[in-house]
Amino acid sequence: MSMLGLNSYFSITDILVTEERIHSEIKKLLPNLGFLCPSSDRQDLEPGTRIDLPLWLADALSKSRQPIVTCETPKIFKDSYKEILHADACAVELSKWCQHYYELGLHLPQMSVEDSSKLAEFLLEVFKSRFVVIIDWEHNVSTPALKGQISVLEKKLYLQGDIGRQQLLNWLNKGVKHIKTSTVLNNIRKRKRMDV
């Protein structure tokens, strides 16, 4: 979790991820909060009203002793979208689905531990299949269009790979030009000649 910068108060990524809006259903009457639902002209939020809430708020309201809302899994994590990723994850433009796809998946409030572990395994599978393509893009000539297809986490990985490749090339160029025989080896050779 710490690798992604999740659950950190000062993490900008964490703040952006938890600002994603998810569909929620109100379970209790909420007086004087009708203005939160733009399609309603009532003063109160009635039970059964569906509204989009930021993830941080929906998560907090759904985990209280008596849940005020229930959260719906975003459509990009439902079975129909999972089937698309199972078919060919590399062909999907994840940035159009969600800029922080992996991080959002790990932040989702889940009903059971089993569901959250299944989602984590699925995200890992998707990442592994896309990792090969990202490395391939990094080793070949990069185009701006490719960077628009990948999520924020994948962009960071791509940029780190590019920086690493440039550093390796710089090191190889410096090392090849100035190879000289060490003075210790020269002295050993001289001694062997003198002994012969």
mmCIF file with all atom_site columns, C-alpha atoms in Angstrom:
data_model
loop_
_atom_site.group_PDB
_atom_site.id
_atom_site.type_symbol
_atom_site.label_atom_id
_atom_site.label_alt_id
_atom_site.label_comp_id
_atom_site.label_asym_id
_atom_site.label_entity_id
_atom_site.label_seq_id
_atom_site.pdbx_PDB_ins_code
_atom_site.Cartn_x
_atom_site.Cartn_y
_atom_site.Cartn_z
_atom_site.occupancy
_atom_site.B_iso_or_equiv
_atom_site.pdbx_formal_charge
_atom_site.auth_seq_id
_atom_site.auth_comp_id
_atom_site.auth_asym_id
_atom_site.auth_atom_id
_atom_site.pdbx_PDB_model_num
ATOM 1   C CA . MET A 1 1   ? 0.000   0.000   0.000   1.00 0.00 ? 1   MET A CA 1
ATOM 2   C CA . SER A 1 2   ? 2.749   2.464   0.860   1.00 0.00 ? 2   SER A CA 1
ATOM 3   C CA . MET A 1 3   ? 4.273   2.048   -2.611  1.00 0.00 ? 3   MET A CA 1
ATOM 4   C CA . LEU A 1 4   ? 1.189   3.634   -4.132  1.00 0.00 ? 4   LEU A CA 1
ATOM 5   C CA . GLY A 1 5   ? 1.129   6.393   -1.539  1.00 0.00 ? 5   GLY A CA 1
ATOM 6   C CA . LEU A 1 6   ? -2.235  5.237   -0.218  1.00 0.00 ? 6   LEU A CA 1
ATOM 7   C CA . ASN A 1 7   ? -3.657  6.132   3.192   1.00 0.00 ? 7   ASN A CA 1
ATOM 8   C CA . SER A 1 8   ? -1.304  9.041   3.657   1.00 0.00 ? 8   SER A CA 1
ATOM 9   C CA . TYR A 1 9   ? -2.625  12.343  4.930   1.00 0.00 ? 9   TYR A CA 1
ATOM 10  C CA . PHE A 1 10  ? -0.100  14.344  2.885   1.00 0.00 ? 10  PHE A CA 1
ATOM 11  C CA . SER A 1 11  ? -0.340  12.289  -0.320  1.00 0.00 ? 11  SER A CA 1
ATOM 12  C CA . ILE A 1 12  ? -1.723  14.325  -3.232  1.00 0.00 ? 12  ILE A CA 1
ATOM 13  C CA . THR A 1 13  ? -2.510  11.071  -5.040  1.00 0.00 ? 13  THR A CA 1
ATOM 14  C CA . ASP A 1 14  ? -4.536  9.874   -2.063  1.00 0.00 ? 14  ASP A CA 1
ATOM 15  C CA . ILE A 1 15  ? -6.486  13.139  -1.990  1.00 0.00 ? 15  ILE A CA 1
ATOM 16  C CA . LEU A 1 16  ? -7.230  12.969  -5.730  1.00 0.00 ? 16  LEU A CA 1
ATOM 17  C CA . VAL A 1 17  ? -8.301  9.326   -5.530  1.00 0.00 ? 17  VAL A CA 1
ATOM 18  C CA . THR A 1 18  ? -10.684 9.881   -2.630  1.00 0.00 ? 18  THR A CA 1
ATOM 19  C CA . GLU A 1 19  ? -12.280 12.819  -4.470  1.00 0.00 ? 19  GLU A CA 1
ATOM 20  C CA . GLU A 1 20  ? -13.649 10.402  -7.099  1.00 0.00 ? 20  GLU A CA 1
ATOM 21  C CA . ARG A 1 21  ? -17.441 10.338  -6.903  1.00 0.00 ? 21  ARG A CA 1
ATOM 22  C CA . ILE A 1 22  ? -19.238 7.045   -6.418  1.00 0.00 ? 22  ILE A CA 1
ATOM 23  C CA . HIS A 1 23  ? -22.946 6.232   -6.588  1.00 0.00 ? 23  HIS A CA 1
ATOM 24  C CA . SER A 1 24  ? -24.513 5.999   -3.131  1.00 0.00 ? 24  SER A CA 1
ATOM 25  C CA . GLU A 1 25  ? -28.003 5.348   -1.811  1.00 0.00 ? 25  GLU A CA 1
ATOM 26  C CA . ILE A 1 26  ? -29.337 7.172   1.243   1.00 0.00 ? 26  ILE A CA 1
ATOM 27  C CA . LYS A 1 27  ? -30.595 4.811   3.979   1.00 0.00 ? 27  LYS A CA 1
ATOM 28  C CA . LYS A 1 28  ? -31.944 7.331   6.525   1.00 0.00 ? 28  LYS A CA 1
ATOM 29  C CA . LEU A 1 29  ? -33.849 10.582  6.365   1.00 0.00 ? 29  LEU A CA 1
ATOM 30  C CA . LEU A 1 30  ? -31.383 13.474  6.261   1.00 0.00 ? 30  LEU A CA 1
ATOM 31  C CA . PRO A 1 31  ? -33.177 16.719  7.137   1.00 0.00 ? 31  PRO A CA 1
ATOM 32  C CA . ASN A 1 32  ? -32.316 19.961  5.317   1.00 0.00 ? 32  ASN A CA 1
ATOM 33  C CA . LEU A 1 33  ? -29.877 18.255  2.911   1.00 0.00 ? 33  LEU A CA 1
ATOM 34  C CA . GLY A 1 34  ? -32.150 18.085  -0.126  1.00 0.00 ? 34  GLY A CA 1
ATOM 35  C CA . PHE A 1 35  ? -29.911 20.565  -1.958  1.00 0.00 ? 35  PHE A CA 1
ATOM 36  C CA . LEU A 1 36  ? -27.284 17.790  -2.313  1.00 0.00 ? 36  LEU A CA 1
ATOM 37  C CA . CYS A 1 37  ? -29.486 16.055  -4.867  1.00 0.00 ? 37  CYS A CA 1
ATOM 38  C CA . PRO A 1 38  ? -29.796 18.356  -7.905  1.00 0.00 ? 38  PRO A CA 1
ATOM 39  C CA . SER A 1 39  ? -32.750 16.423  -9.366  1.00 0.00 ? 39  SER A CA 1
ATOM 40  C CA . SER A 1 40  ? -34.849 16.789  -6.204  1.00 0.00 ? 40  SER A CA 1
ATOM 41  C CA . ASP A 1 41  ? -36.847 19.855  -5.150  1.00 0.00 ? 41  ASP A CA 1
ATOM 42  C CA . ARG A 1 42  ? -37.450 18.544  -1.614  1.00 0.00 ? 42  ARG A CA 1
ATOM 43  C CA . GLN A 1 43  ? -35.890 20.046  1.472   1.00 0.00 ? 43  GLN A CA 1
ATOM 44  C CA . ASP A 1 44  ? -34.847 16.678  2.983   1.00 0.00 ? 44  ASP A CA 1
ATOM 45  C CA . LEU A 1 45  ? -32.952 13.730  1.531   1.00 0.00 ? 45  LEU A CA 1
ATOM 46  C CA . GLU A 1 46  ? -35.352 10.798  1.639   1.00 0.00 ? 46  GLU A CA 1
ATOM 47  C CA . PRO A 1 47  ? -34.290 7.155   2.127   1.00 0.00 ? 47  PRO A CA 1
ATOM 48  C CA . GLY A 1 48  ? -33.728 5.514   -1.254  1.00 0.00 ? 48  GLY A CA 1
ATOM 49  C CA . THR A 1 49  ? -32.407 8.694   -2.880  1.00 0.00 ? 49  THR A CA 1
ATOM 50  C CA . ARG A 1 50  ? -29.386 8.006   -5.094  1.00 0.00 ? 50  ARG A CA 1
ATOM 51  C CA . ILE A 1 51  ? -26.629 10.617  -5.178  1.00 0.00 ? 51  ILE A CA 1
ATOM 52  C CA . ASP A 1 52  ? -22.962 10.767  -6.105  1.00 0.00 ? 52  ASP A CA 1
ATOM 53  C CA . LEU A 1 53  ? -20.677 11.379  -3.140  1.00 0.00 ? 53  LEU A CA 1
ATOM 54  C CA . PRO A 1 54  ? -16.906 11.737  -2.943  1.00 0.00 ? 54  PRO A CA 1
ATOM 55  C CA . LEU A 1 55  ? -15.312 8.451   -1.931  1.00 0.00 ? 55  LEU A CA 1
ATOM 56  C CA . TRP A 1 56  ? -13.967 9.818   1.357   1.00 0.00 ? 56  TRP A CA 1
ATOM 57  C CA . LEU A 1 57  ? -17.457 10.923  2.452   1.00 0.00 ? 57  LEU A CA 1
ATOM 58  C CA . ALA A 1 58  ? -19.315 7.865   1.175   1.00 0.00 ? 58  ALA A CA 1
ATOM 59  C CA . ASP A 1 59  ? -16.801 5.577   2.872   1.00 0.00 ? 59  ASP A CA 1
ATOM 60  C CA . ALA A 1 60  ? -17.160 7.368   6.217   1.00 0.00 ? 60  ALA A CA 1
ATOM 61  C CA . LEU A 1 61  ? -20.970 7.394   6.060   1.00 0.00 ? 61  LEU A CA 1
ATOM 62  C CA . SER A 1 62  ? -21.176 3.714   5.129   1.00 0.00 ? 62  SER A CA 1
ATOM 63  C CA . LYS A 1 63  ? -18.884 2.544   7.945   1.00 0.00 ? 63  LYS A CA 1
ATOM 64  C CA . SER A 1 64  ? -20.706 4.142   10.862  1.00 0.00 ? 64  SER A CA 1
ATOM 65  C CA . ARG A 1 65  ? -22.537 1.952   13.411  1.00 0.00 ? 65  ARG A CA 1
ATOM 66  C CA . GLN A 1 66  ? -25.804 2.566   11.640  1.00 0.00 ? 66  GLN A CA 1
ATOM 67  C CA . PRO A 1 67  ? -24.831 3.178   7.990   1.00 0.00 ? 67  PRO A CA 1
ATOM 68  C CA . ILE A 1 68  ? -26.324 6.333   6.528   1.00 0.00 ? 68  ILE A CA 1
ATOM 69  C CA . VAL A 1 69  ? -25.513 5.381   2.931   1.00 0.00 ? 69  VAL A CA 1
ATOM 70  C CA . THR A 1 70  ? -24.650 2.265   0.972   1.00 0.00 ? 70  THR A CA 1
ATOM 71  C CA . CYS A 1 71  ? -21.985 2.533   -1.690  1.00 0.00 ? 71  CYS A CA 1
ATOM 72  C CA . GLU A 1 72  ? -22.330 1.038   -5.123  1.00 0.00 ? 72  GLU A CA 1
ATOM 73  C CA . THR A 1 73  ? -19.271 -0.411  -6.818  1.00 0.00 ? 73  THR A CA 1
ATOM 74  C CA . PRO A 1 74  ? -18.244 1.887   -9.700  1.00 0.00 ? 74  PRO A CA 1
ATOM 75  C CA . LYS A 1 75  ? -19.116 0.472   -13.109 1.00 0.00 ? 75  LYS A CA 1
ATOM 76  C CA . ILE A 1 76  ? -15.436 0.248   -14.113 1.00 0.00 ? 76  ILE A CA 1
ATOM 77  C CA . PHE A 1 77  ? -15.027 -2.501  -11.481 1.00 0.00 ? 77  PHE A CA 1
ATOM 78  C CA . LYS A 1 78  ? -18.133 -4.470  -12.437 1.00 0.00 ? 78  LYS A CA 1
ATOM 79  C CA . ASP A 1 79  ? -18.108 -7.781  -14.312 1.00 0.00 ? 79  ASP A CA 1
ATOM 80  C CA . SER A 1 80  ? -18.772 -6.336  -17.784 1.00 0.00 ? 80  SER A CA 1
ATOM 81  C CA . TYR A 1 81  ? -15.692 -4.093  -17.536 1.00 0.00 ? 81  TYR A CA 1
ATOM 82  C CA . LYS A 1 82  ? -13.631 -6.886  -15.975 1.00 0.00 ? 82  LYS A CA 1
ATOM 83  C CA . GLU A 1 83  ? -14.430 -9.071  -18.995 1.00 0.00 ? 83  GLU A CA 1
ATOM 84  C CA . ILE A 1 84  ? -13.076 -6.365  -21.295 1.00 0.00 ? 84  ILE A CA 1
ATOM 85  C CA . LEU A 1 85  ? -9.834  -6.264  -19.312 1.00 0.00 ? 85  LEU A CA 1
ATOM 86  C CA . HIS A 1 86  ? -9.608  -10.068 -19.236 1.00 0.00 ? 86  HIS A CA 1
ATOM 87  C CA . ALA A 1 87  ? -9.957  -10.146 -23.027 1.00 0.00 ? 87  ALA A CA 1
ATOM 88  C CA . ASP A 1 88  ? -7.122  -7.675  -23.679 1.00 0.00 ? 88  ASP A CA 1
ATOM 89  C CA . ALA A 1 89  ? -6.070  -5.308  -20.913 1.00 0.00 ? 89  ALA A CA 1
ATOM 90  C CA . CYS A 1 90  ? -3.419  -3.698  -23.116 1.00 0.00 ? 90  CYS A CA 1
ATOM 91  C CA . ALA A 1 91  ? -5.991  -2.423  -25.627 1.00 0.00 ? 91  ALA A CA 1
ATOM 92  C CA . VAL A 1 92  ? -7.947  -0.455  -23.004 1.00 0.00 ? 92  VAL A CA 1
ATOM 93  C CA . GLU A 1 93  ? -7.272  3.238   -22.438 1.00 0.00 ? 93  GLU A CA 1
ATOM 94  C CA . LEU A 1 94  ? -7.405  3.171   -18.646 1.00 0.00 ? 94  LEU A CA 1
ATOM 95  C CA . SER A 1 95  ? -7.003  6.928   -18.364 1.00 0.00 ? 95  SER A CA 1
ATOM 96  C CA . LYS A 1 96  ? -10.442 7.353   -19.990 1.00 0.00 ? 96  LYS A CA 1
ATOM 97  C CA . TRP A 1 97  ? -12.004 5.016   -17.441 1.00 0.00 ? 97  TRP A CA 1
ATOM 98  C CA . CYS A 1 98  ? -10.264 6.569   -14.445 1.00 0.00 ? 98  CYS A CA 1
ATOM 99  C CA . GLN A 1 99  ? -6.948  8.414   -14.056 1.00 0.00 ? 99  GLN A CA 1
ATOM 100 C CA . HIS A 1 100 ? -6.260  6.582   -10.779 1.00 0.00 ? 100 HIS A CA 1
ATOM 101 C CA . TYR A 1 101 ? -7.716  3.183   -11.696 1.00 0.00 ? 101 TYR A CA 1
ATOM 102 C CA . TYR A 1 102 ? -5.545  0.969   -9.465  1.00 0.00 ? 102 TYR A CA 1
ATOM 103 C CA . GLU A 1 103 ? -5.572  3.299   -6.492  1.00 0.00 ? 103 GLU A CA 1
ATOM 104 C CA . LEU A 1 104 ? -9.363  3.700   -6.635  1.00 0.00 ? 104 LEU A CA 1
ATOM 105 C CA . GLY A 1 105 ? -9.786  -0.071  -6.723  1.00 0.00 ? 105 GLY A CA 1
ATOM 106 C CA . LEU A 1 106 ? -7.727  -0.418  -3.551  1.00 0.00 ? 106 LEU A CA 1
ATOM 107 C CA . HIS A 1 107 ? -9.671  2.363   -1.800  1.00 0.00 ? 107 HIS A CA 1
ATOM 108 C CA . LEU A 1 108 ? -13.161 1.052   -2.520  1.00 0.00 ? 108 LEU A CA 1
ATOM 109 C CA . PRO A 1 109 ? -15.206 0.212   0.558   1.00 0.00 ? 109 PRO A CA 1
ATOM 110 C CA . GLN A 1 110 ? -15.940 -3.495  0.288   1.00 0.00 ? 110 GLN A CA 1
ATOM 111 C CA . MET A 1 111 ? -18.627 -5.460  2.034   1.00 0.00 ? 111 MET A CA 1
ATOM 112 C CA . SER A 1 112 ? -16.428 -8.487  2.744   1.00 0.00 ? 112 SER A CA 1
ATOM 113 C CA . VAL A 1 113 ? -12.752 -9.342  2.959   1.00 0.00 ? 113 VAL A CA 1
ATOM 114 C CA . GLU A 1 114 ? -13.219 -11.928 0.215   1.00 0.00 ? 114 GLU A CA 1
ATOM 115 C CA . ASP A 1 115 ? -14.497 -9.312  -2.267  1.00 0.00 ? 115 ASP A CA 1
ATOM 116 C CA . SER A 1 116 ? -11.617 -6.949  -1.550  1.00 0.00 ? 116 SER A CA 1
ATOM 117 C CA . SER A 1 117 ? -9.020  -9.719  -1.970  1.00 0.00 ? 117 SER A CA 1
ATOM 118 C CA . LYS A 1 118 ? -10.618 -10.753 -5.292  1.00 0.00 ? 118 LYS A CA 1
ATOM 119 C CA . LEU A 1 119 ? -10.503 -7.144  -6.503  1.00 0.00 ? 119 LEU A CA 1
ATOM 120 C CA . ALA A 1 120 ? -6.863  -6.795  -5.403  1.00 0.00 ? 120 ALA A CA 1
ATOM 121 C CA . GLU A 1 121 ? -5.962  -9.997  -7.298  1.00 0.00 ? 121 GLU A CA 1
ATOM 122 C CA . PHE A 1 122 ? -7.796  -8.734  -10.380 1.00 0.00 ? 122 PHE A CA 1
ATOM 123 C CA . LEU A 1 123 ? -5.978  -5.377  -10.256 1.00 0.00 ? 123 LEU A CA 1
ATOM 124 C CA . LEU A 1 124 ? -2.656  -7.211  -9.965  1.00 0.00 ? 124 LEU A CA 1
ATOM 125 C CA . GLU A 1 125 ? -3.489  -9.330  -13.039 1.00 0.00 ? 125 GLU A CA 1
ATOM 126 C CA . VAL A 1 126 ? -4.376  -6.217  -15.047 1.00 0.00 ? 126 VAL A CA 1
ATOM 127 C CA . PHE A 1 127 ? -1.199  -4.465  -13.935 1.00 0.00 ? 127 PHE A CA 1
ATOM 128 C CA . LYS A 1 128 ? 0.992   -7.458  -14.834 1.00 0.00 ? 128 LYS A CA 1
ATOM 129 C CA . SER A 1 129 ? -0.466  -7.723  -18.332 1.00 0.00 ? 129 SER A CA 1
ATOM 130 C CA . ARG A 1 130 ? -0.067  -3.980  -18.955 1.00 0.00 ? 130 ARG A CA 1
ATOM 131 C CA . PHE A 1 131 ? 3.418   -3.863  -17.394 1.00 0.00 ? 131 PHE A CA 1
ATOM 132 C CA . VAL A 1 132 ? 4.923   -5.711  -20.376 1.00 0.00 ? 132 VAL A CA 1
ATOM 133 C CA . VAL A 1 133 ? 3.500   -3.148  -22.801 1.00 0.00 ? 133 VAL A CA 1
ATOM 134 C CA . ILE A 1 134 ? 4.704   -0.213  -20.687 1.00 0.00 ? 134 ILE A CA 1
ATOM 135 C CA . ILE A 1 135 ? 8.245   -1.629  -20.633 1.00 0.00 ? 135 ILE A CA 1
ATOM 136 C CA . ASP A 1 136 ? 8.047   -2.170  -24.395 1.00 0.00 ? 136 ASP A CA 1
ATOM 137 C CA . TRP A 1 137 ? 6.969   1.468   -24.914 1.00 0.00 ? 137 TRP A CA 1
ATOM 138 C CA . GLU A 1 138 ? 9.792   2.631   -22.666 1.00 0.00 ? 138 GLU A CA 1
ATOM 139 C CA . HIS A 1 139 ? 12.433  0.744   -24.686 1.00 0.00 ? 139 HIS A CA 1
ATOM 140 C CA . ASN A 1 140 ? 11.117  1.950   -28.038 1.00 0.00 ? 140 ASN A CA 1
ATOM 141 C CA . VAL A 1 141 ? 10.552  5.436   -29.356 1.00 0.00 ? 141 VAL A CA 1
ATOM 142 C CA . SER A 1 142 ? 7.918   7.076   -27.191 1.00 0.00 ? 142 SER A CA 1
ATOM 143 C CA . THR A 1 143 ? 4.987   8.965   -28.610 1.00 0.00 ? 143 THR A CA 1
ATOM 144 C CA . PRO A 1 144 ? 2.740   11.393  -26.703 1.00 0.00 ? 144 PRO A CA 1
ATOM 145 C CA . ALA A 1 145 ? -0.342  9.395   -27.763 1.00 0.00 ? 145 ALA A CA 1
ATOM 146 C CA . LEU A 1 146 ? 0.809   6.389   -25.752 1.00 0.00 ? 146 LEU A CA 1
ATOM 147 C CA . LYS A 1 147 ? 1.100   8.401   -22.557 1.00 0.00 ? 147 LYS A CA 1
ATOM 148 C CA . GLY A 1 148 ? -2.551  9.441   -22.891 1.00 0.00 ? 148 GLY A CA 1
ATOM 149 C CA . GLN A 1 149 ? -3.687  5.801   -22.754 1.00 0.00 ? 149 GLN A CA 1
ATOM 150 C CA . ILE A 1 150 ? -2.171  4.894   -19.392 1.00 0.00 ? 150 ILE A CA 1
ATOM 151 C CA . SER A 1 151 ? -3.169  5.656   -15.829 1.00 0.00 ? 151 SER A CA 1
ATOM 152 C CA . VAL A 1 152 ? -1.222  7.910   -13.460 1.00 0.00 ? 152 VAL A CA 1
ATOM 153 C CA . LEU A 1 153 ? 0.535   4.970   -11.764 1.00 0.00 ? 153 LEU A CA 1
ATOM 154 C CA . GLU A 1 154 ? 1.568   3.569   -15.148 1.00 0.00 ? 154 GLU A CA 1
ATOM 155 C CA . LYS A 1 155 ? 2.845   7.006   -16.230 1.00 0.00 ? 155 LYS A CA 1
ATOM 156 C CA . LYS A 1 156 ? 5.053   7.152   -13.126 1.00 0.00 ? 156 LYS A CA 1
ATOM 157 C CA . LEU A 1 157 ? 6.389   3.687   -13.923 1.00 0.00 ? 157 LEU A CA 1
ATOM 158 C CA . TYR A 1 158 ? 6.996   4.667   -17.557 1.00 0.00 ? 158 TYR A CA 1
ATOM 159 C CA . LEU A 1 159 ? 8.876   7.844   -16.559 1.00 0.00 ? 159 LEU A CA 1
ATOM 160 C CA . GLN A 1 160 ? 10.996  5.986   -13.969 1.00 0.00 ? 160 GLN A CA 1
ATOM 161 C CA . GLY A 1 161 ? 11.922  3.408   -16.615 1.00 0.00 ? 161 GLY A CA 1
ATOM 162 C CA . ASP A 1 162 ? 12.850  6.167   -19.060 1.00 0.00 ? 162 ASP A CA 1
ATOM 163 C CA . ILE A 1 163 ? 15.026  7.903   -16.451 1.00 0.00 ? 163 ILE A CA 1
ATOM 164 C CA . GLY A 1 164 ? 16.711  4.585   -15.598 1.00 0.00 ? 164 GLY A CA 1
ATOM 165 C CA . ARG A 1 165 ? 17.419  3.851   -19.278 1.00 0.00 ? 165 ARG A CA 1
ATOM 166 C CA . GLN A 1 166 ? 18.956  7.311   -19.788 1.00 0.00 ? 166 GLN A CA 1
ATOM 167 C CA . GLN A 1 167 ? 21.145  6.880   -16.698 1.00 0.00 ? 167 GLN A CA 1
ATOM 168 C CA . LEU A 1 168 ? 22.328  3.471   -17.918 1.00 0.00 ? 168 LEU A CA 1
ATOM 169 C CA . LEU A 1 169 ? 23.191  4.852   -21.358 1.00 0.00 ? 169 LEU A CA 1
ATOM 170 C CA . ASN A 1 170 ? 25.096  7.768   -19.796 1.00 0.00 ? 170 ASN A CA 1
ATOM 171 C CA . TRP A 1 171 ? 27.013  5.393   -17.541 1.00 0.00 ? 171 TRP A CA 1
ATOM 172 C CA . LEU A 1 172 ? 27.868  3.056   -20.432 1.00 0.00 ? 172 LEU A CA 1
ATOM 173 C CA . ASN A 1 173 ? 29.068  5.970   -22.574 1.00 0.00 ? 173 ASN A CA 1
ATOM 174 C CA . LYS A 1 174 ? 31.294  7.294   -19.793 1.00 0.00 ? 174 LYS A CA 1
ATOM 175 C CA . GLY A 1 175 ? 32.711  3.900   -18.878 1.00 0.00 ? 175 GLY A CA 1
ATOM 176 C CA . VAL A 1 176 ? 33.670  2.712   -22.378 1.00 0.00 ? 176 VAL A CA 1
ATOM 177 C CA . LYS A 1 177 ? 35.718  5.753   -23.413 1.00 0.00 ? 177 LYS A CA 1
ATOM 178 C CA . HIS A 1 178 ? 38.168  5.807   -20.510 1.00 0.00 ? 178 HIS A CA 1
ATOM 179 C CA . ILE A 1 179 ? 39.142  2.192   -19.837 1.00 0.00 ? 179 ILE A CA 1
ATOM 180 C CA . LYS A 1 180 ? 42.835  2.006   -18.924 1.00 0.00 ? 180 LYS A CA 1
ATOM 181 C CA . THR A 1 181 ? 45.059  -0.643  -17.461 1.00 0.00 ? 181 THR A CA 1
ATOM 182 C CA . SER A 1 182 ? 45.507  -0.191  -13.733 1.00 0.00 ? 182 SER A CA 1
ATOM 183 C CA . THR A 1 183 ? 48.960  0.712   -12.398 1.00 0.00 ? 183 THR A CA 1
ATOM 184 C CA . VAL A 1 184 ? 48.945  -2.351  -10.152 1.00 0.00 ? 184 VAL A CA 1
ATOM 185 C CA . LEU A 1 185 ? 48.497  -4.635  -13.167 1.00 0.00 ? 185 LEU A CA 1
ATOM 186 C CA . ASN A 1 186 ? 51.246  -2.784  -15.060 1.00 0.00 ? 186 ASN A CA 1
ATOM 187 C CA . ASN A 1 187 ? 53.650  -3.254  -12.119 1.00 0.00 ? 187 ASN A CA 1
ATOM 188 C CA . ILE A 1 188 ? 52.885  -6.990  -11.948 1.00 0.00 ? 188 ILE A CA 1
ATOM 189 C CA . ARG A 1 189 ? 53.579  -7.355  -15.674 1.00 0.00 ? 189 ARG A CA 1
ATOM 190 C CA . LYS A 1 190 ? 56.887  -5.499  -15.309 1.00 0.00 ? 190 LYS A CA 1
ATOM 191 C CA . ARG A 1 191 ? 57.966  -7.790  -12.454 1.00 0.00 ? 191 ARG A CA 1
ATOM 192 C CA . LYS A 1 192 ? 57.088  -10.899 -14.479 1.00 0.00 ? 192 LYS A CA 1
ATOM 193 C CA . ARG A 1 193 ? 59.177  -9.607  -17.389 1.00 0.00 ? 193 ARG A CA 1
ATOM 194 C CA . MET A 1 194 ? 62.115  -8.932  -15.105 1.00 0.00 ? 194 MET A CA 1
ATOM 195 C CA . ASP A 1 195 ? 61.873  -12.437 -13.630 1.00 0.00 ? 195 ASP A CA 1
ATOM 196 C CA . VAL A 1 196 ? 61.904  -14.004 -17.075 1.00 0.00 ? 196 VAL A CA 1
#
